[in-house]
PDB file of C-alpha atoms (C1' of nucleotides) in Angstrom:
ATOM      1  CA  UNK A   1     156.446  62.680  98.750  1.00 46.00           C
ATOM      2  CA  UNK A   2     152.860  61.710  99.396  1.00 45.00           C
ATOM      3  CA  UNK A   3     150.390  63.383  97.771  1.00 53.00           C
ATOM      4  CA  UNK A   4     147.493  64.334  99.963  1.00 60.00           C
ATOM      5  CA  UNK A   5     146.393  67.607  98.873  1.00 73.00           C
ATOM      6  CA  UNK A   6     145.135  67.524  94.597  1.00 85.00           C
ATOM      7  CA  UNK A   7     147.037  71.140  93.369  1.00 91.00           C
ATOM      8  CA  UNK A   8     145.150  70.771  90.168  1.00 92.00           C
ATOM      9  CA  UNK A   9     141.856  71.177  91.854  1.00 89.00           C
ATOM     10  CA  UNK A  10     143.446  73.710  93.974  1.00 91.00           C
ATOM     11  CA  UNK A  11     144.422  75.694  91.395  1.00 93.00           C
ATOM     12  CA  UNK A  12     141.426  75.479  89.355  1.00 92.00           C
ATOM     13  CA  UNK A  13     139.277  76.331  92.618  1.00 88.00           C
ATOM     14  CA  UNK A  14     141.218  79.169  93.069  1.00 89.00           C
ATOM     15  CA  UNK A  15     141.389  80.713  89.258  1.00 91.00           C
ATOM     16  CA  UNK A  16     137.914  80.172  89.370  1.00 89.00           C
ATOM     17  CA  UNK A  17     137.347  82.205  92.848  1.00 85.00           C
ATOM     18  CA  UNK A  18     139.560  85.096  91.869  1.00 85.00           C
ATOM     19  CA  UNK A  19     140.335  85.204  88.049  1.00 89.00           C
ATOM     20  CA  UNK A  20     143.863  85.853  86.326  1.00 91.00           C
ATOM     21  CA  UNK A  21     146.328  87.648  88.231  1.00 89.00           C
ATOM     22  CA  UNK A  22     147.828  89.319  85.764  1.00 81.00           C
ATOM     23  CA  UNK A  23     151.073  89.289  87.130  1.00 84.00           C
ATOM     24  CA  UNK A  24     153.853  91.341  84.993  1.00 75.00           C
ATOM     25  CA  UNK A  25     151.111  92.175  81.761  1.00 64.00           C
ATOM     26  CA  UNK A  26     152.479  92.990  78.277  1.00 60.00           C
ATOM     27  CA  UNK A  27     156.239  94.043  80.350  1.00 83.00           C
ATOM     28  CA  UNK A  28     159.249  93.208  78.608  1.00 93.00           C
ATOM     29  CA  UNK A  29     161.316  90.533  79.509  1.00 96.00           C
ATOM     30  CA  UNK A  30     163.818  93.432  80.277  1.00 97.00           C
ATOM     31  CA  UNK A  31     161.590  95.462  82.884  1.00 97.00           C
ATOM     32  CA  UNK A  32     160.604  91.567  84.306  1.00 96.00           C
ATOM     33  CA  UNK A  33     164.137  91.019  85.260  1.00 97.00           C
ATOM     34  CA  UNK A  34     165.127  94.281  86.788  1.00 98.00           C
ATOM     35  CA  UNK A  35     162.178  93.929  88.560  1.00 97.00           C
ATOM     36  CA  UNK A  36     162.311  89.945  89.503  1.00 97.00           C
ATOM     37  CA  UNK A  37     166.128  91.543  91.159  1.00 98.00           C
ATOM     38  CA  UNK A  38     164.481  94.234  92.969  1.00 98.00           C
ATOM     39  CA  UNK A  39     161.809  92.758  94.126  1.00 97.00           C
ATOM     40  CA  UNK A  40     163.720  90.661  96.864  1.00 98.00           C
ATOM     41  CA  UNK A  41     162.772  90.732 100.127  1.00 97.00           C
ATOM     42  CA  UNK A  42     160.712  93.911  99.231  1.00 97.00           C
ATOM     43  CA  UNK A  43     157.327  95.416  98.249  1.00 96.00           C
ATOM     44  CA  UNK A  44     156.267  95.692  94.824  1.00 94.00           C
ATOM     45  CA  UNK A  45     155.039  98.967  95.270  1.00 95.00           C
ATOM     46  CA  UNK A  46     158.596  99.922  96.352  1.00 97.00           C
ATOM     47  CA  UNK A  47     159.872  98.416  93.367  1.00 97.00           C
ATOM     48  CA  UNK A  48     157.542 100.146  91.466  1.00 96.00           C
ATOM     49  CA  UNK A  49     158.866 103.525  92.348  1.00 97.00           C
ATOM     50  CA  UNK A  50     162.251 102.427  91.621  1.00 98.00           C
ATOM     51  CA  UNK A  51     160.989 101.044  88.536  1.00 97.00           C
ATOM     52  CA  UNK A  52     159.471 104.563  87.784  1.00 97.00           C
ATOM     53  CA  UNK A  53     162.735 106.305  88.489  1.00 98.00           C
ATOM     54  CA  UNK A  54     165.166 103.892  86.241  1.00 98.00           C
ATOM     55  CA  UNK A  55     162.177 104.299  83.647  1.00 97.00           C
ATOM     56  CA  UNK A  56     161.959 108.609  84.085  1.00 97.00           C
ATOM     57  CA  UNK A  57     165.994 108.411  83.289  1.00 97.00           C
ATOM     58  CA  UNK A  58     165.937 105.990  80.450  1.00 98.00           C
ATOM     59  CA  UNK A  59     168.124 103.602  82.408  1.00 98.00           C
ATOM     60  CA  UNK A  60     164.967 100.836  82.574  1.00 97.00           C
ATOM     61  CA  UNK A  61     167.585  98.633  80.079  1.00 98.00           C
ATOM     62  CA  UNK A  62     171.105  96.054  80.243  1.00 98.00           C
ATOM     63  CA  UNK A  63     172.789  98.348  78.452  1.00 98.00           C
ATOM     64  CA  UNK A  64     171.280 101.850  80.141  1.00 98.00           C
ATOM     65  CA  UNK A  65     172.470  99.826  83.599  1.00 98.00           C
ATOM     66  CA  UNK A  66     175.517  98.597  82.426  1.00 98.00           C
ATOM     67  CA  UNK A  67     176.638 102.050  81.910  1.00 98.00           C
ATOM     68  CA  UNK A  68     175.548 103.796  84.429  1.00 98.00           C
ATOM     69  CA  UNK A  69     177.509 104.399  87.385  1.00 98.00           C
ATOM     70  CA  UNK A  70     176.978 102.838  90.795  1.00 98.00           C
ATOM     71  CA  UNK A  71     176.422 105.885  92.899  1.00 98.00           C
ATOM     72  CA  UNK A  72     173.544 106.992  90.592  1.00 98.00           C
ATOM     73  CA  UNK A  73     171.781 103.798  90.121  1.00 98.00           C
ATOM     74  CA  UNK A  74     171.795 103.865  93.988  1.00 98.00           C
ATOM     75  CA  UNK A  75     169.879 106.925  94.306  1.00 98.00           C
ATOM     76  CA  UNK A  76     167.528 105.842  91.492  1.00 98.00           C
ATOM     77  CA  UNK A  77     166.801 102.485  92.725  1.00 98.00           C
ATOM     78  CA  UNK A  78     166.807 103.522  96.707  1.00 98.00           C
ATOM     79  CA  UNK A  79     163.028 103.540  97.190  1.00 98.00           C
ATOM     80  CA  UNK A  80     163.401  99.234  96.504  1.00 98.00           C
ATOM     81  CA  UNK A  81     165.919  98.824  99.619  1.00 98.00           C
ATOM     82  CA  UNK A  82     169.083  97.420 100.007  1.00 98.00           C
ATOM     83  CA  UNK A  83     170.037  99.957  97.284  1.00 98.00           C
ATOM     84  CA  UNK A  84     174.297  99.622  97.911  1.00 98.00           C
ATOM     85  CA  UNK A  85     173.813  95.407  97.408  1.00 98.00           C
ATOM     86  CA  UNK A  86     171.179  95.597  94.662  1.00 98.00           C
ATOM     87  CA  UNK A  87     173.091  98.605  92.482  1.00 98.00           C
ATOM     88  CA  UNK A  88     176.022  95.838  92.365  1.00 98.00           C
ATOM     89  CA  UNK A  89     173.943  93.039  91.593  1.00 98.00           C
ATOM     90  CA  UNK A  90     172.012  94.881  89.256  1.00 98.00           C
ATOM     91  CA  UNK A  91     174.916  95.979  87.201  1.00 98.00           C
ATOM     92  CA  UNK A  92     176.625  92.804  87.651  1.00 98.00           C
ATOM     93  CA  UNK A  93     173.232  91.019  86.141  1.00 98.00           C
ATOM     94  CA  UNK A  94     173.209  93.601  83.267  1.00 98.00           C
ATOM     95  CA  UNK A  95     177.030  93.000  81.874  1.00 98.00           C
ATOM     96  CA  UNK A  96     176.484  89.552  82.472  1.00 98.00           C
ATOM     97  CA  UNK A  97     173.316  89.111  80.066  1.00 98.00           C
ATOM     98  CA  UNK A  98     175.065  91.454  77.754  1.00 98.00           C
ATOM     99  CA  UNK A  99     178.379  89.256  77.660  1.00 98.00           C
ATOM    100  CA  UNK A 100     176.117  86.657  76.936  1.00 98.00           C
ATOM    101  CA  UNK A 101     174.692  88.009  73.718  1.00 98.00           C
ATOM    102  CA  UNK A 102     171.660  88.904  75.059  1.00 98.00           C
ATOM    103  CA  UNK A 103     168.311  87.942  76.134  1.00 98.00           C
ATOM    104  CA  UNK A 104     168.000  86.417  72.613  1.00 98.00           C
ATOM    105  CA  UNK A 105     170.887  84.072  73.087  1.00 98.00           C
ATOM    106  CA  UNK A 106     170.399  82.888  76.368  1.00 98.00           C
ATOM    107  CA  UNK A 107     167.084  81.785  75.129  1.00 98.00           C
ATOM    108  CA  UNK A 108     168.484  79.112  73.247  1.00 98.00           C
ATOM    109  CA  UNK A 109     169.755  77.287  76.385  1.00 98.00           C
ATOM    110  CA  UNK A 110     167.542  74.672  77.499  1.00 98.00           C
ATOM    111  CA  UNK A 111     165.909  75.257  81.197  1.00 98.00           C
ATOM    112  CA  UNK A 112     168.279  73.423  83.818  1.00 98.00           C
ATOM    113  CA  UNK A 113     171.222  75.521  81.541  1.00 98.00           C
ATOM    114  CA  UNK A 114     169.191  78.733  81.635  1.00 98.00           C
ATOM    115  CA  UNK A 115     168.586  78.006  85.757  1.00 98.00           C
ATOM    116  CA  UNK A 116     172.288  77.181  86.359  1.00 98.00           C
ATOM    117  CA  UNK A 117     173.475  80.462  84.706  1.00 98.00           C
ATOM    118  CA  UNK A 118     171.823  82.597  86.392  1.00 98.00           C
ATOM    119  CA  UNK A 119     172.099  81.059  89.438  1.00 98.00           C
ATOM    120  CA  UNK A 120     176.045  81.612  89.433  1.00 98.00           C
ATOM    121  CA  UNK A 121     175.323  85.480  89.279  1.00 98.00           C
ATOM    122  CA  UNK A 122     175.490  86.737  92.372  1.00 97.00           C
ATOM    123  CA  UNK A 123     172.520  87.975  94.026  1.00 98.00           C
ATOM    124  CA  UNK A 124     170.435  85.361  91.930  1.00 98.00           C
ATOM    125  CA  UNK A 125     168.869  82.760  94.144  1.00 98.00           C
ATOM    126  CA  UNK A 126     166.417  79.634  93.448  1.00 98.00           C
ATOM    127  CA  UNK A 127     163.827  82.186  93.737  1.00 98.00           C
ATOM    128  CA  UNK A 128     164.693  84.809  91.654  1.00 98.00           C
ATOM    129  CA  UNK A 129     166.271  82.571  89.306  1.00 98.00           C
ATOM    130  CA  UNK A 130     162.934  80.579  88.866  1.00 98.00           C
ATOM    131  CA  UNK A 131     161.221  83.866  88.249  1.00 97.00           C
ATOM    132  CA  UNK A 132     163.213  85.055  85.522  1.00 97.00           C
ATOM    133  CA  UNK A 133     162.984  81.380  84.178  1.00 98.00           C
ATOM    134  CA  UNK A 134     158.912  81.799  84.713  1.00 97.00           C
ATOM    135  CA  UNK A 135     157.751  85.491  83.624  1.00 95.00           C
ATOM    136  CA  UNK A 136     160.737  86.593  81.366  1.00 96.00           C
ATOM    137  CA  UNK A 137     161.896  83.415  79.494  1.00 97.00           C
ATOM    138  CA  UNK A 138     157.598  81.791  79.959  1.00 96.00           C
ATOM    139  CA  UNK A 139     159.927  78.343  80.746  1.00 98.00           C
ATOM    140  CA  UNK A 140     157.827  76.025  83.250  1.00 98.00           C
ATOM    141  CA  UNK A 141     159.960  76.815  86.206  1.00 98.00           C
ATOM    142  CA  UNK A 142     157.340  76.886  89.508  1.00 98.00           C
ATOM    143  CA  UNK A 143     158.525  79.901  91.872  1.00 98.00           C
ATOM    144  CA  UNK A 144     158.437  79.139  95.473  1.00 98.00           C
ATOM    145  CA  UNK A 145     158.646  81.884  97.944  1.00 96.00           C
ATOM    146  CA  UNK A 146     158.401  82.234 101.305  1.00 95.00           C
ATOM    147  CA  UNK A 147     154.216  82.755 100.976  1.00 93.00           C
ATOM    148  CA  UNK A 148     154.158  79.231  99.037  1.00 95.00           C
ATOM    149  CA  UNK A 149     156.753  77.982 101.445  1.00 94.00           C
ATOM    150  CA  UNK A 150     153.913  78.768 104.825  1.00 91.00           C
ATOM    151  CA  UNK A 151     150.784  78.266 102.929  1.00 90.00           C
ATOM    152  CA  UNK A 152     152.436  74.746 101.776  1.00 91.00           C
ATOM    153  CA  UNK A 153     153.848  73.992 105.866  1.00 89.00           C
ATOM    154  CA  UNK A 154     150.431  75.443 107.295  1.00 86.00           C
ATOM    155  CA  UNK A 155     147.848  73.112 105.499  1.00 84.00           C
ATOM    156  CA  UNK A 156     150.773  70.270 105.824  1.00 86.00           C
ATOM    157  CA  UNK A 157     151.458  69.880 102.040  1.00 90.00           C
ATOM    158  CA  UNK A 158     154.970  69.865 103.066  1.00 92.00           C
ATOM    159  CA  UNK A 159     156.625  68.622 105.642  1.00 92.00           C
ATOM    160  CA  UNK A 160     157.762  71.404 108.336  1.00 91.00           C
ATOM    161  CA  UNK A 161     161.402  70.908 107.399  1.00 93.00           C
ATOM    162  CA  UNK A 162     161.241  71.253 103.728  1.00 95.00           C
ATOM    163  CA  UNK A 163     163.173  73.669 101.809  1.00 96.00           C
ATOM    164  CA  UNK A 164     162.646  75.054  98.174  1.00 97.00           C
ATOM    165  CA  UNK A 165     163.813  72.456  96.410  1.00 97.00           C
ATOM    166  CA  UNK A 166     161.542  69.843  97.949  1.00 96.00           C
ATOM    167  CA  UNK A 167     158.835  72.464  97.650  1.00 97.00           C
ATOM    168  CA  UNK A 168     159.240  73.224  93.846  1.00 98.00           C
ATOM    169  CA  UNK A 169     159.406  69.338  93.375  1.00 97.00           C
ATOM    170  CA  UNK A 170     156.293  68.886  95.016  1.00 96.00           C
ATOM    171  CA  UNK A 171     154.353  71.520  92.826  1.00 97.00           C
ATOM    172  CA  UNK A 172     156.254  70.402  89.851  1.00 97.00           C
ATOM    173  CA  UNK A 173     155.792  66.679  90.476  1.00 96.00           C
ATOM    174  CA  UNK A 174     151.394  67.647  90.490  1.00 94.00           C
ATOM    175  CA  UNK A 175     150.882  70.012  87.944  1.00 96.00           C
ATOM    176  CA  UNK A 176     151.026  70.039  83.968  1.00 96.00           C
ATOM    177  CA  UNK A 177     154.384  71.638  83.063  1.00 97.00           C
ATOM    178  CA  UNK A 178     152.616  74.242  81.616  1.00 97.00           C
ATOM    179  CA  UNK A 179     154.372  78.465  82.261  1.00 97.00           C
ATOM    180  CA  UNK A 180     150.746  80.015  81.916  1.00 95.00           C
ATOM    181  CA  UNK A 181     149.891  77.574  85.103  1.00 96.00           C
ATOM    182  CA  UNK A 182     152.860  77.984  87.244  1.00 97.00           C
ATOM    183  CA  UNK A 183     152.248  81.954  86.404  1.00 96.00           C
ATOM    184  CA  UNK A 184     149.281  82.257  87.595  1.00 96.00           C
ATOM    185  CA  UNK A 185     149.334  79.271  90.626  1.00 96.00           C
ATOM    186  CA  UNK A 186     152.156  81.590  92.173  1.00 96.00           C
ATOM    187  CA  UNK A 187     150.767  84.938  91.655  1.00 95.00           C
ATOM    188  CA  UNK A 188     147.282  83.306  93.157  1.00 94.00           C
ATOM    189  CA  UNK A 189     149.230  81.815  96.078  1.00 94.00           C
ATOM    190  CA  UNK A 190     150.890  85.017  97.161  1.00 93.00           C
ATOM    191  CA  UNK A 191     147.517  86.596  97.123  1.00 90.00           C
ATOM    192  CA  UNK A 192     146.247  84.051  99.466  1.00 89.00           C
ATOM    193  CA  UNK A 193     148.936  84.406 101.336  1.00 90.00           C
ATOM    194  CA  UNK A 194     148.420  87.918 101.501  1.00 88.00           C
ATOM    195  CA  UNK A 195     145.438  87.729 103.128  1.00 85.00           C
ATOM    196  CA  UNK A 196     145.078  84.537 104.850  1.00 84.00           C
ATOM    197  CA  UNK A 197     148.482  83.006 106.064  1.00 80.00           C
ATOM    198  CA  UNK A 198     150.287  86.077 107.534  1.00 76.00           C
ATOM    199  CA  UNK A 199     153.401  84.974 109.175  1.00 73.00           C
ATOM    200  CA  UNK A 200     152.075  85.589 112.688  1.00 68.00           C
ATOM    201  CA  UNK A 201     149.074  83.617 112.888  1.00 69.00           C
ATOM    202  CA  UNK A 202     149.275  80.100 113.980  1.00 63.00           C
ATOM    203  CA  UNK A 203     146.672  78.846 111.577  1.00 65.00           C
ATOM    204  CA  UNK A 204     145.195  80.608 108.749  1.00 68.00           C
ATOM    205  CA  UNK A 205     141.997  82.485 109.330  1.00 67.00           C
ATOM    206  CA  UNK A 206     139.343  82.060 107.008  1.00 72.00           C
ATOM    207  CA  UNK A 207     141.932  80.434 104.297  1.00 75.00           C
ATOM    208  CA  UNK A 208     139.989  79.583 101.162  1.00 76.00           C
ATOM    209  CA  UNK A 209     142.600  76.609 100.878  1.00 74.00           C
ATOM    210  CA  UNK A 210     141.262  74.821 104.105  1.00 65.00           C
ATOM    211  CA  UNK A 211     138.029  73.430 102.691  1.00 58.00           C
ATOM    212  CA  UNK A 212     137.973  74.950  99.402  1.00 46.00           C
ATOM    213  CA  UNK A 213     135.384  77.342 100.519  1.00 40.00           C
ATOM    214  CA  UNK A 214     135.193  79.889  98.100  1.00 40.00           C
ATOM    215  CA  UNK A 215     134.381  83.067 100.236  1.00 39.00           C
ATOM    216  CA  UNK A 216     133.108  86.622  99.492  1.00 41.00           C
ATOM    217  CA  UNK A 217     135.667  88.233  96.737  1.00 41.00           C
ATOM    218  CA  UNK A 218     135.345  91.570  98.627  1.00 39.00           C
ATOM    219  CA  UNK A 219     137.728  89.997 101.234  1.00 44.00           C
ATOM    220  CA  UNK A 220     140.682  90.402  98.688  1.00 44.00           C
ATOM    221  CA  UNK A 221     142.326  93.807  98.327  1.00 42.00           C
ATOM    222  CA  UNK A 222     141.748  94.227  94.568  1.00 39.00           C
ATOM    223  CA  UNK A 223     145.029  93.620  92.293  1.00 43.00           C
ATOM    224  CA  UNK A 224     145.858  97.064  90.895  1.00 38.00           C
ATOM    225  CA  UNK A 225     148.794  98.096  88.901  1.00 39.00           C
ATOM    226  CA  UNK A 226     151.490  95.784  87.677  1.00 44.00           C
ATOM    227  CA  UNK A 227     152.741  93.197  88.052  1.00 50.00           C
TER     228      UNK A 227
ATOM    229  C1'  DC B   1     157.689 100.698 119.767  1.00 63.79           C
ATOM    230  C1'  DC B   2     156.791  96.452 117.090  1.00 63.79           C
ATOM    231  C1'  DC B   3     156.570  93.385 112.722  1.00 63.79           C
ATOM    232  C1'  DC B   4     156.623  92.614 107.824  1.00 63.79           C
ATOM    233  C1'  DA B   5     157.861  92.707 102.684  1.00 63.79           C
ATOM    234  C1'  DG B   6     157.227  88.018  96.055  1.00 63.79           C
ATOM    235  C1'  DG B   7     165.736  86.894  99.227  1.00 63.79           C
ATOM    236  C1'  DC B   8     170.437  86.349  99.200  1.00 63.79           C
ATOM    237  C1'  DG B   9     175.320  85.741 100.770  1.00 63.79           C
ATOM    238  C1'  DT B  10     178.235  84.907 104.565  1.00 63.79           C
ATOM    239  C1'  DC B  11     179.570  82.845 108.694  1.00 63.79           C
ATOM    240  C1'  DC B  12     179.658  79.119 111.840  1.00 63.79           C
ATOM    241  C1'  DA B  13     178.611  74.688 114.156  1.00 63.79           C
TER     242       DA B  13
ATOM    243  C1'  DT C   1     173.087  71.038 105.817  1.00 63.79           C
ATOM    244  C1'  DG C   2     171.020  74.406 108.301  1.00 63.79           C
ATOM    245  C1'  DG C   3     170.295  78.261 111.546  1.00 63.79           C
ATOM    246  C1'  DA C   4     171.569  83.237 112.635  1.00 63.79           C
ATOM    247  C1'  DC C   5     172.553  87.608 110.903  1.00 63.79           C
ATOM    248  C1'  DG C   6     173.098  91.908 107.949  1.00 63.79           C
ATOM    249  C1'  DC C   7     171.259  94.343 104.343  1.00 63.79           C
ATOM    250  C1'  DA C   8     167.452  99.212 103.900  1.00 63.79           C
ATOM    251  C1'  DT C   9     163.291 101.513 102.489  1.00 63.79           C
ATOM    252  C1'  DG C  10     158.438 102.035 103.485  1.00 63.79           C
ATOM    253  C1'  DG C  11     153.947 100.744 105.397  1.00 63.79           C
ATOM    254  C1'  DG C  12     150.626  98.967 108.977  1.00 63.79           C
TER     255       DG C  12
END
DNA sequence: CCCCAGGCGTCCA
DNA sequence: TGGACGCATGGG
């Protein structure tokens, strides 16, 4: 893939417009994975009530999930959506990680084993997969999601037809294989997208990315709470 | 009423 | 291989 676009000096532009992220701070690699699972398709602040929920009923753990039963981890976890697929998942995630010994010996798997395992859970995509990979396991595994996927498309990065594995490759293929990077490149891209590339404008509106223009920090919503 | 959210699995051509 | 669709709560 051509390169036209430098990522370095597009990250660096944009750590130095709007600081850390601070996505998922001092969370254990526990609470990261329920939440990388919930998060799908979904709000973070509807995770985090779901979150608050498993947390309230001391079921925010593998082996708290594992043993609880379906019907009330779908009432705890309804506020995150999709509550009768993601109880399964969640579960099934939970006794998986347990069969495997644990967080602990999963670790020792090396990256491409740790990605293939969880991708043949069900319910774990590239996405979430790479996530887990990224904030739980701090493996350099760049996330691509569907704000990367449009801000990459829009400013023509990537090609119109690329998919996430020609994304991540792209990102990958630029940047220093560094986790604390592809951390905080993602959480600053969703942010952007966020405010700039919403899904129904045809260009981006005052995008940051389109010149490198740093503009006026009041423009971004502030990043409270976690992640 | 509409569209969107830090996706994924299934079905079908 | 890729597009369409269902899944579900909550907010703008």
């Amino acid at each position: 893939m051509t390169e036209n676009c430098d990522l370095t000096e597009v990250y660096k532009s944009l750590l130095a417009a709007f600081g850390p992220q601070n996505w998922w701070p001092a969370k254990g690699p526990e609470e990261m994975i329920i939440g990388a699972l919930l998060t799908q398709n979904t709000t973070w602040e509807n995770v985090e009530k779901a979150l608050i929920n498993l947390r309230l009923d001391h079921r925010l753990s593998f082996s708290a999930i594992s043993t609880t039963p379906l019907s009330a981890l779908q009432k705890l976890i309804k506020p995150s959506g999709y509550f009768r697929q993601k109880s399964e998942r969640l579960k099934a995630l939970a006794d998986a990680i347990i069969e495997a010994g644990g967080l602990n010996q999963l670790k020792e798997k090396t990256t491409p084993d740790l990605r293939t395992w969880f991708l043949a859970l069900k319910g774990v995509g590239p996405e979430t997969a790479d996530s887990i990979l990224l904030y739980a396991f701090k493996r350099p595994s760049f996330v691509i999601d569907a704000y990367t996927l449009r801000i990459g498309k829009r400013h023509q990065w990537l090609p119109a037809t690329a998919n996430y594995d020609k994304a991540q490759s792209y990102f990958t293929n630029q940047l220093q294989a560094d986790p604390a990077i592809f951390n905080e490149f993602h959480a600053l891209l969703v942010q952007i997208g966020k405010n700039f590339c919403r899904p129904q404008n045809p260009v981006c509106k005052n995008c940051p990315l389109l010149n490198y223009l740093v503009p006026d920090q009041n423009q971004f919503q502030s990043h409270k709470g976690s992640p």
